[in-house]
PDB file of C-alpha atoms and ligand atoms in Angstrom:
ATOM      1  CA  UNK Y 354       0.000   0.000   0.000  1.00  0.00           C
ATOM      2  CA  UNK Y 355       1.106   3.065  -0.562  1.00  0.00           C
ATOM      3  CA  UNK Y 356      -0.014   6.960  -0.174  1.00  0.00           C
ATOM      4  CA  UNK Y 357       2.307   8.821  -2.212  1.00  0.00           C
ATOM      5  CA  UNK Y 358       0.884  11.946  -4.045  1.00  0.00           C
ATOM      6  CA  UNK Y 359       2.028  14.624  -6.235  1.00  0.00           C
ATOM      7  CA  UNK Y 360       0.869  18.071  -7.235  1.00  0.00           C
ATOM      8  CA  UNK Y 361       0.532  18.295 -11.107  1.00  0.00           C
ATOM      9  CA  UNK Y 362      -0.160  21.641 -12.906  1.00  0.00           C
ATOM     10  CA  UNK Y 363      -1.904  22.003 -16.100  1.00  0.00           C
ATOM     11  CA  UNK Y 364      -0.065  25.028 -17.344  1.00  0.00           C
ATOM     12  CA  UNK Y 365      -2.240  27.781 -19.365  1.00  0.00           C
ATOM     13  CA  UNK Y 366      -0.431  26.529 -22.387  1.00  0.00           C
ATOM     14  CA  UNK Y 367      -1.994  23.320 -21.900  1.00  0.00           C
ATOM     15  CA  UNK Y 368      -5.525  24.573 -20.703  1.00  0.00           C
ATOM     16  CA  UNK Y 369      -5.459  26.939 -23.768  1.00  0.00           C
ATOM     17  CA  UNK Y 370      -4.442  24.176 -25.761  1.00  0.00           C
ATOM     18  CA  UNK Y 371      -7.460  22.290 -25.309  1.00  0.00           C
ATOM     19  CA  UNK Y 372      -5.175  19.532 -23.461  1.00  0.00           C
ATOM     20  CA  UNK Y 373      -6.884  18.873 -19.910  1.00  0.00           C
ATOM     21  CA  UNK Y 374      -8.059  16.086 -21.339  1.00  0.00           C
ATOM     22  CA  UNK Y 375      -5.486  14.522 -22.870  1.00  0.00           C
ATOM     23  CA  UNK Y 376      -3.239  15.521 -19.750  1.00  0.00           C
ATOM     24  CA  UNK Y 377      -5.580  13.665 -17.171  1.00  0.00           C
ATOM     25  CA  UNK Y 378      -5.728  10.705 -20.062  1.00  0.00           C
ATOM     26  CA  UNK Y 379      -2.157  10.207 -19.518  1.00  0.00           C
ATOM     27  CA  UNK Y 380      -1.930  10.491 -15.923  1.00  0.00           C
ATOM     28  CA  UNK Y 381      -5.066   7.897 -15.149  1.00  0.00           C
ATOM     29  CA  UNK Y 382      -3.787   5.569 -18.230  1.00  0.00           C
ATOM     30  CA  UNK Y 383      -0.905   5.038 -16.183  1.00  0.00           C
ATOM     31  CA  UNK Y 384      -2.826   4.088 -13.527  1.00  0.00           C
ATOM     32  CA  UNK Y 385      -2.591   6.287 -10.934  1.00  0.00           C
ATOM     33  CA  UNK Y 386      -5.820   8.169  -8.909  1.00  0.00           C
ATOM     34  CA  UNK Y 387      -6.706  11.632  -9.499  1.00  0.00           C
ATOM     35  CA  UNK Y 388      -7.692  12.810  -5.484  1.00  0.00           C
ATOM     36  CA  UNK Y 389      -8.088  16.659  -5.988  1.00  0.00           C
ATOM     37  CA  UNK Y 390      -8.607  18.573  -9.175  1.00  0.00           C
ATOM     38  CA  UNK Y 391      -9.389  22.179  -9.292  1.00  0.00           C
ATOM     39  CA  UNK Y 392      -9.318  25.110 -12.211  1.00  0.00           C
ATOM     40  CA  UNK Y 393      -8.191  28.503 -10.796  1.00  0.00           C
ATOM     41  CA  UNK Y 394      -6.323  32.082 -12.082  1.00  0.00           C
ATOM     42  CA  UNK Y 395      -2.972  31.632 -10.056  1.00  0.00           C
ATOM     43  CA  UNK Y 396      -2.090  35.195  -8.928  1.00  0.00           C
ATOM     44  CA  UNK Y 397       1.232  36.486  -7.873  1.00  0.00           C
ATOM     45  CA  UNK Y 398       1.719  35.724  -4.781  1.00  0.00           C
ATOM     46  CA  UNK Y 399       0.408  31.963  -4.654  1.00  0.00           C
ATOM     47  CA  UNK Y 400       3.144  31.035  -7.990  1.00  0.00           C
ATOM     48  CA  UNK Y 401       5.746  33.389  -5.558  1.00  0.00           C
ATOM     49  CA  UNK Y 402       5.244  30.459  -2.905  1.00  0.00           C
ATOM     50  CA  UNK Y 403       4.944  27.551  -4.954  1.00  0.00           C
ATOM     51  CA  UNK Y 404       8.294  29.089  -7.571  1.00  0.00           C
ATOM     52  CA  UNK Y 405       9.978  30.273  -4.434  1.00  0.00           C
ATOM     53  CA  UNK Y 406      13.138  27.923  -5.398  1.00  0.00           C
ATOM     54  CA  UNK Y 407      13.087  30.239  -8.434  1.00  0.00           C
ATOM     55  CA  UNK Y 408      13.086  33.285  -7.195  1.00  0.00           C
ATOM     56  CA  UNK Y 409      16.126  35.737  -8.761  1.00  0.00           C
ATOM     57  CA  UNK Y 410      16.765  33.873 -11.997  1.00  0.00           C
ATOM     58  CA  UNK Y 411      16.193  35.300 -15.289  1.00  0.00           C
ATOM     59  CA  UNK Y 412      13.297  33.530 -16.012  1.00  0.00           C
ATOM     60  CA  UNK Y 413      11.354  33.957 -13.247  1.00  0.00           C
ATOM     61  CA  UNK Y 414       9.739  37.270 -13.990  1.00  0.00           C
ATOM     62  CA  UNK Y 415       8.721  35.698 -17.359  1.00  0.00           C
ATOM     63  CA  UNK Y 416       7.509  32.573 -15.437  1.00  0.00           C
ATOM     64  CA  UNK Y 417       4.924  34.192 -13.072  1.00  0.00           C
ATOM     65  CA  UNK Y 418       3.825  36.254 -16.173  1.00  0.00           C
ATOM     66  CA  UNK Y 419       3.475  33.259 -17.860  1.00  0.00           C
ATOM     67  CA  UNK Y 420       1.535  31.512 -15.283  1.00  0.00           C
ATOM     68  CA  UNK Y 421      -0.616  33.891 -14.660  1.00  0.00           C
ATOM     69  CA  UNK Y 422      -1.549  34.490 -18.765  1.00  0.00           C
ATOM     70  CA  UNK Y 423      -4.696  32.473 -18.092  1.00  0.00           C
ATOM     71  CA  UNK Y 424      -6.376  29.148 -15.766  1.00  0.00           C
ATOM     72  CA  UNK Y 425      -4.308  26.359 -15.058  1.00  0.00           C
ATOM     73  CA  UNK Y 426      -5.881  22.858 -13.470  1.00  0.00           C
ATOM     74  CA  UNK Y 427      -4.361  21.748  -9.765  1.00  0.00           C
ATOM     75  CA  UNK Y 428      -4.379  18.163  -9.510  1.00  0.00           C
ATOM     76  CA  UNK Y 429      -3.142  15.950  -6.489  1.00  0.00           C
ATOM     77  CA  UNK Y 430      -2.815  12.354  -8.295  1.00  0.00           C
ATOM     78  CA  UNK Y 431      -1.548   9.616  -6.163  1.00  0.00           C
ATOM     79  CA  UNK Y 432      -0.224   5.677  -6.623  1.00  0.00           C
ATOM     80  CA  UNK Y 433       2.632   3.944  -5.574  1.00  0.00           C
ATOM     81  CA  UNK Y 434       6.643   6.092  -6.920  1.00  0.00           C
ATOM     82  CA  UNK Y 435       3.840   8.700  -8.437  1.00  0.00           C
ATOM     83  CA  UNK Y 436       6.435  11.553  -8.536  1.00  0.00           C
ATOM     84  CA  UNK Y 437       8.628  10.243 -10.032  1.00  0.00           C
ATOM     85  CA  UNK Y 438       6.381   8.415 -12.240  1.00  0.00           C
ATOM     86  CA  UNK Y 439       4.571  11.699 -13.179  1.00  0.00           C
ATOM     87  CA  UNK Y 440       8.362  13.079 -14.353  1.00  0.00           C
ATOM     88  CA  UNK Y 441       8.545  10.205 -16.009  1.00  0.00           C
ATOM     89  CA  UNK Y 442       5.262  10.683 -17.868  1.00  0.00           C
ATOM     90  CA  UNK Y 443       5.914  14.675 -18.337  1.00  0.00           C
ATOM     91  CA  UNK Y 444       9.660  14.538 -19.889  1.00  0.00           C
ATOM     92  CA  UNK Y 445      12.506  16.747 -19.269  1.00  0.00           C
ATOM     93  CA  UNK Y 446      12.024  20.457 -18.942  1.00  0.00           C
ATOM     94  CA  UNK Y 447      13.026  21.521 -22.530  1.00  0.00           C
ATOM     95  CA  UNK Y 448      10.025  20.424 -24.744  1.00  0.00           C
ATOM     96  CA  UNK Y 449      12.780  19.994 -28.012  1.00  0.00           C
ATOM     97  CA  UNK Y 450      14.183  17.807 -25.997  1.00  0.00           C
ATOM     98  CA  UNK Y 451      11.840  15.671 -23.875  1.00  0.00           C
ATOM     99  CA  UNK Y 452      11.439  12.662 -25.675  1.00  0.00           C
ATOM    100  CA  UNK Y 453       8.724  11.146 -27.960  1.00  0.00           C
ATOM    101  CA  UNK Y 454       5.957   9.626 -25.607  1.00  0.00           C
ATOM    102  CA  UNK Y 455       6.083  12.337 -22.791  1.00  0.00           C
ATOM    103  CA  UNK Y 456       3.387  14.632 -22.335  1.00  0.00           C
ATOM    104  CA  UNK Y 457       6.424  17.837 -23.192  1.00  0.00           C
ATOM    105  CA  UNK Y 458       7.895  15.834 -26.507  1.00  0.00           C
ATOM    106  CA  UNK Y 459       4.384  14.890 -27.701  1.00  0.00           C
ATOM    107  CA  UNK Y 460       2.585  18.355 -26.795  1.00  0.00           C
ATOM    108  CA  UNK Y 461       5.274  20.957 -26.588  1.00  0.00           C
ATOM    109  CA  UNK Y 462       7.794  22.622 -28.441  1.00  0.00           C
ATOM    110  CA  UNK Y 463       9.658  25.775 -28.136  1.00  0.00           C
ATOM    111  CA  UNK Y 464       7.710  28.828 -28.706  1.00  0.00           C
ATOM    112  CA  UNK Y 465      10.980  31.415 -28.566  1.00  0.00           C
ATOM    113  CA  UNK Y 466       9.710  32.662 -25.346  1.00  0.00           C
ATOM    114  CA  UNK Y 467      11.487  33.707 -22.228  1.00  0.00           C
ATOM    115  CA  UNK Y 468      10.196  31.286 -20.039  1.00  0.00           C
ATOM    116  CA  UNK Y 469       9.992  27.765 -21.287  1.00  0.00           C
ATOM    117  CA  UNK Y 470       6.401  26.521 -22.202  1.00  0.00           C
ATOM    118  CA  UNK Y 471       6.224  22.945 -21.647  1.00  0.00           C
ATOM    119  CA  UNK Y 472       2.383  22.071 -20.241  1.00  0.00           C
ATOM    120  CA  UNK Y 473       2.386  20.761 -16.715  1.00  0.00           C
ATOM    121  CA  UNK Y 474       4.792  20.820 -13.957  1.00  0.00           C
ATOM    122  CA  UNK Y 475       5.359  17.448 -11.333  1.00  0.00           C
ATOM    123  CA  UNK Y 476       6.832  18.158  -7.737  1.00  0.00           C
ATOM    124  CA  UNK Y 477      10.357  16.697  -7.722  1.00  0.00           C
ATOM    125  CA  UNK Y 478      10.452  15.494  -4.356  1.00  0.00           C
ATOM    126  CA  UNK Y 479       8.547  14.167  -1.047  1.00  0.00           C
ATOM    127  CA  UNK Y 480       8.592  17.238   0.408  1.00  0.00           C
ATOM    128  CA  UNK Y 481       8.447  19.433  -2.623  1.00  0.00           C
ATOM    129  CA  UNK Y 482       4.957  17.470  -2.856  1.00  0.00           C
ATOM    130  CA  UNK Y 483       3.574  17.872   0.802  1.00  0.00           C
ATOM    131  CA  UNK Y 484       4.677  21.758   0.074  1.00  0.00           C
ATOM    132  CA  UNK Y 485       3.209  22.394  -2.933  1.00  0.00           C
ATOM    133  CA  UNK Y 486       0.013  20.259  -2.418  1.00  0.00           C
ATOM    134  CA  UNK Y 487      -0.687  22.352   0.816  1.00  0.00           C
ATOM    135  CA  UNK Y 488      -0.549  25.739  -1.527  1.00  0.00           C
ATOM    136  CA  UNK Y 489      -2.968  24.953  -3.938  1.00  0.00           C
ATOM    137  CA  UNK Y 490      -5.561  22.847  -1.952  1.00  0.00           C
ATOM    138  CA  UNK Y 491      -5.376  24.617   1.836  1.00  0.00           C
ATOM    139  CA  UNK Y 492      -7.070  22.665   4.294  1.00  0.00           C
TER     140      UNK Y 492
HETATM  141  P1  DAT P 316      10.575  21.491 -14.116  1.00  0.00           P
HETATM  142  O1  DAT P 316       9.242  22.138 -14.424  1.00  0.00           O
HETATM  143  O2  DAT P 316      10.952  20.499 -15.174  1.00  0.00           O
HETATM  144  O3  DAT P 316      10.648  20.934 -12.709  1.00  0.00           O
HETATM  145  P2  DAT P 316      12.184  23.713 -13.154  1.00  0.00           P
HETATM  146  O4  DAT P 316      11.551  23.491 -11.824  1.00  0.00           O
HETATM  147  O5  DAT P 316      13.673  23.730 -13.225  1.00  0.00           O
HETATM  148  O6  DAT P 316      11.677  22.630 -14.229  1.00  0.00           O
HETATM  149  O7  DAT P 316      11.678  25.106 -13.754  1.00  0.00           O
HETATM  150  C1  DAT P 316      10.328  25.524 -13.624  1.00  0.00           C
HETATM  151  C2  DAT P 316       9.829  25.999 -14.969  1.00  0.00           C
HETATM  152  O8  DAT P 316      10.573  27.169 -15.379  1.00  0.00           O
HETATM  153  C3  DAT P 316      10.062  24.986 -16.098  1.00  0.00           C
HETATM  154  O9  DAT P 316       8.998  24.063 -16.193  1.00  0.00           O
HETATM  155  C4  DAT P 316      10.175  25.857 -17.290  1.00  0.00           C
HETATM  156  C5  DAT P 316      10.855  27.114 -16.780  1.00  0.00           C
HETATM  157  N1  DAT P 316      12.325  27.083 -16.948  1.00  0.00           N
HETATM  158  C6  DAT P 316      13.208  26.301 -16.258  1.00  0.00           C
HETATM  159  N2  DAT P 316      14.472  26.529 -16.614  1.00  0.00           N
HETATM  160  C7  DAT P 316      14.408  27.489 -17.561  1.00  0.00           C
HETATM  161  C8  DAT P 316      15.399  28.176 -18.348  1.00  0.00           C
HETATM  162  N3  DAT P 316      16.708  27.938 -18.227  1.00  0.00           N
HETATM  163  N4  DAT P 316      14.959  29.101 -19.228  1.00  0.00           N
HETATM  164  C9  DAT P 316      13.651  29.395 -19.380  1.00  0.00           C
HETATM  165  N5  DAT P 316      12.675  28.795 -18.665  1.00  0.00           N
HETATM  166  C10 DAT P 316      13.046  27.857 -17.773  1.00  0.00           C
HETATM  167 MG1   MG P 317      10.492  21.997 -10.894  1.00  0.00          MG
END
């Protein structure tokens, strides 16, 4: 048995893409539970908690702008190694180079923008999880 979970974003690249669907395809295909899902208008300071790792590099500015450009989908998804198994699912950052198969090689590419626009973002750790999952889906 296991409880892990993982916060998963649907980026506004991917909601304005017409690729919720698709996104939450992937992620239940794969077999693990959507718990939470909610659509929401991120404002500053909620993306300056969840990007605070971020904070002071060049594309950080454009990455707040970016996220806040229109709705993204919350989801807490959970099953046994799930984040890992969700950065397994979403590819590497850089959609040119995330590979055939992954949500970023399949449904991204690179749009010449500041900030790199690549659909969803997976927490990268235990704790990165427990952090960002308490942001977007207070108690
Ligand atoms: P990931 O989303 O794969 O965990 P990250 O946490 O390092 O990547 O960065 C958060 C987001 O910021 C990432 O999804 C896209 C953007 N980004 C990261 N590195 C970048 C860079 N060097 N130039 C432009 N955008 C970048
Ligand atoms: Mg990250």
């Amino acid at each position: 048995m296991s409880t892990d979970k993982t916060l998963i974003l649907i980026k506004p690249d991917g909601v304005g893409g017409g690729l919720v669907g698709e996104v939450i395809s992937r992620i239940e295909s794969k077999g693990y539970a959507i718990d939470a899902l909610r659509m929401l208008k991120a404002d500053r300071a909620l993306l300056e908690k969840h990007y605070a790792e971020h904070i002071g590099k060049p594309f950080y500015e454009p990455l707040v702008e970016f996220m806040m450009s229109g709705p993204i989908v919350a989801i807490v998804a959970s099953g046994n190694c799930v984040i890992e198994g969700f950065r397994s699912l979403a590819g590497v950052t850089d959609p040119t180079l995330a590979g055939p198969g992954t949500i970023r090689g399949d449904l991204a590419r690179d749009q010449g923008t500041k900030v790199v626009q690549n659909i969803v973002h997976g927490s990268d750790s235990p704790e990165s999880a427990a952090r960002e999952i308490a942001i977007f889906f207070p108690k």
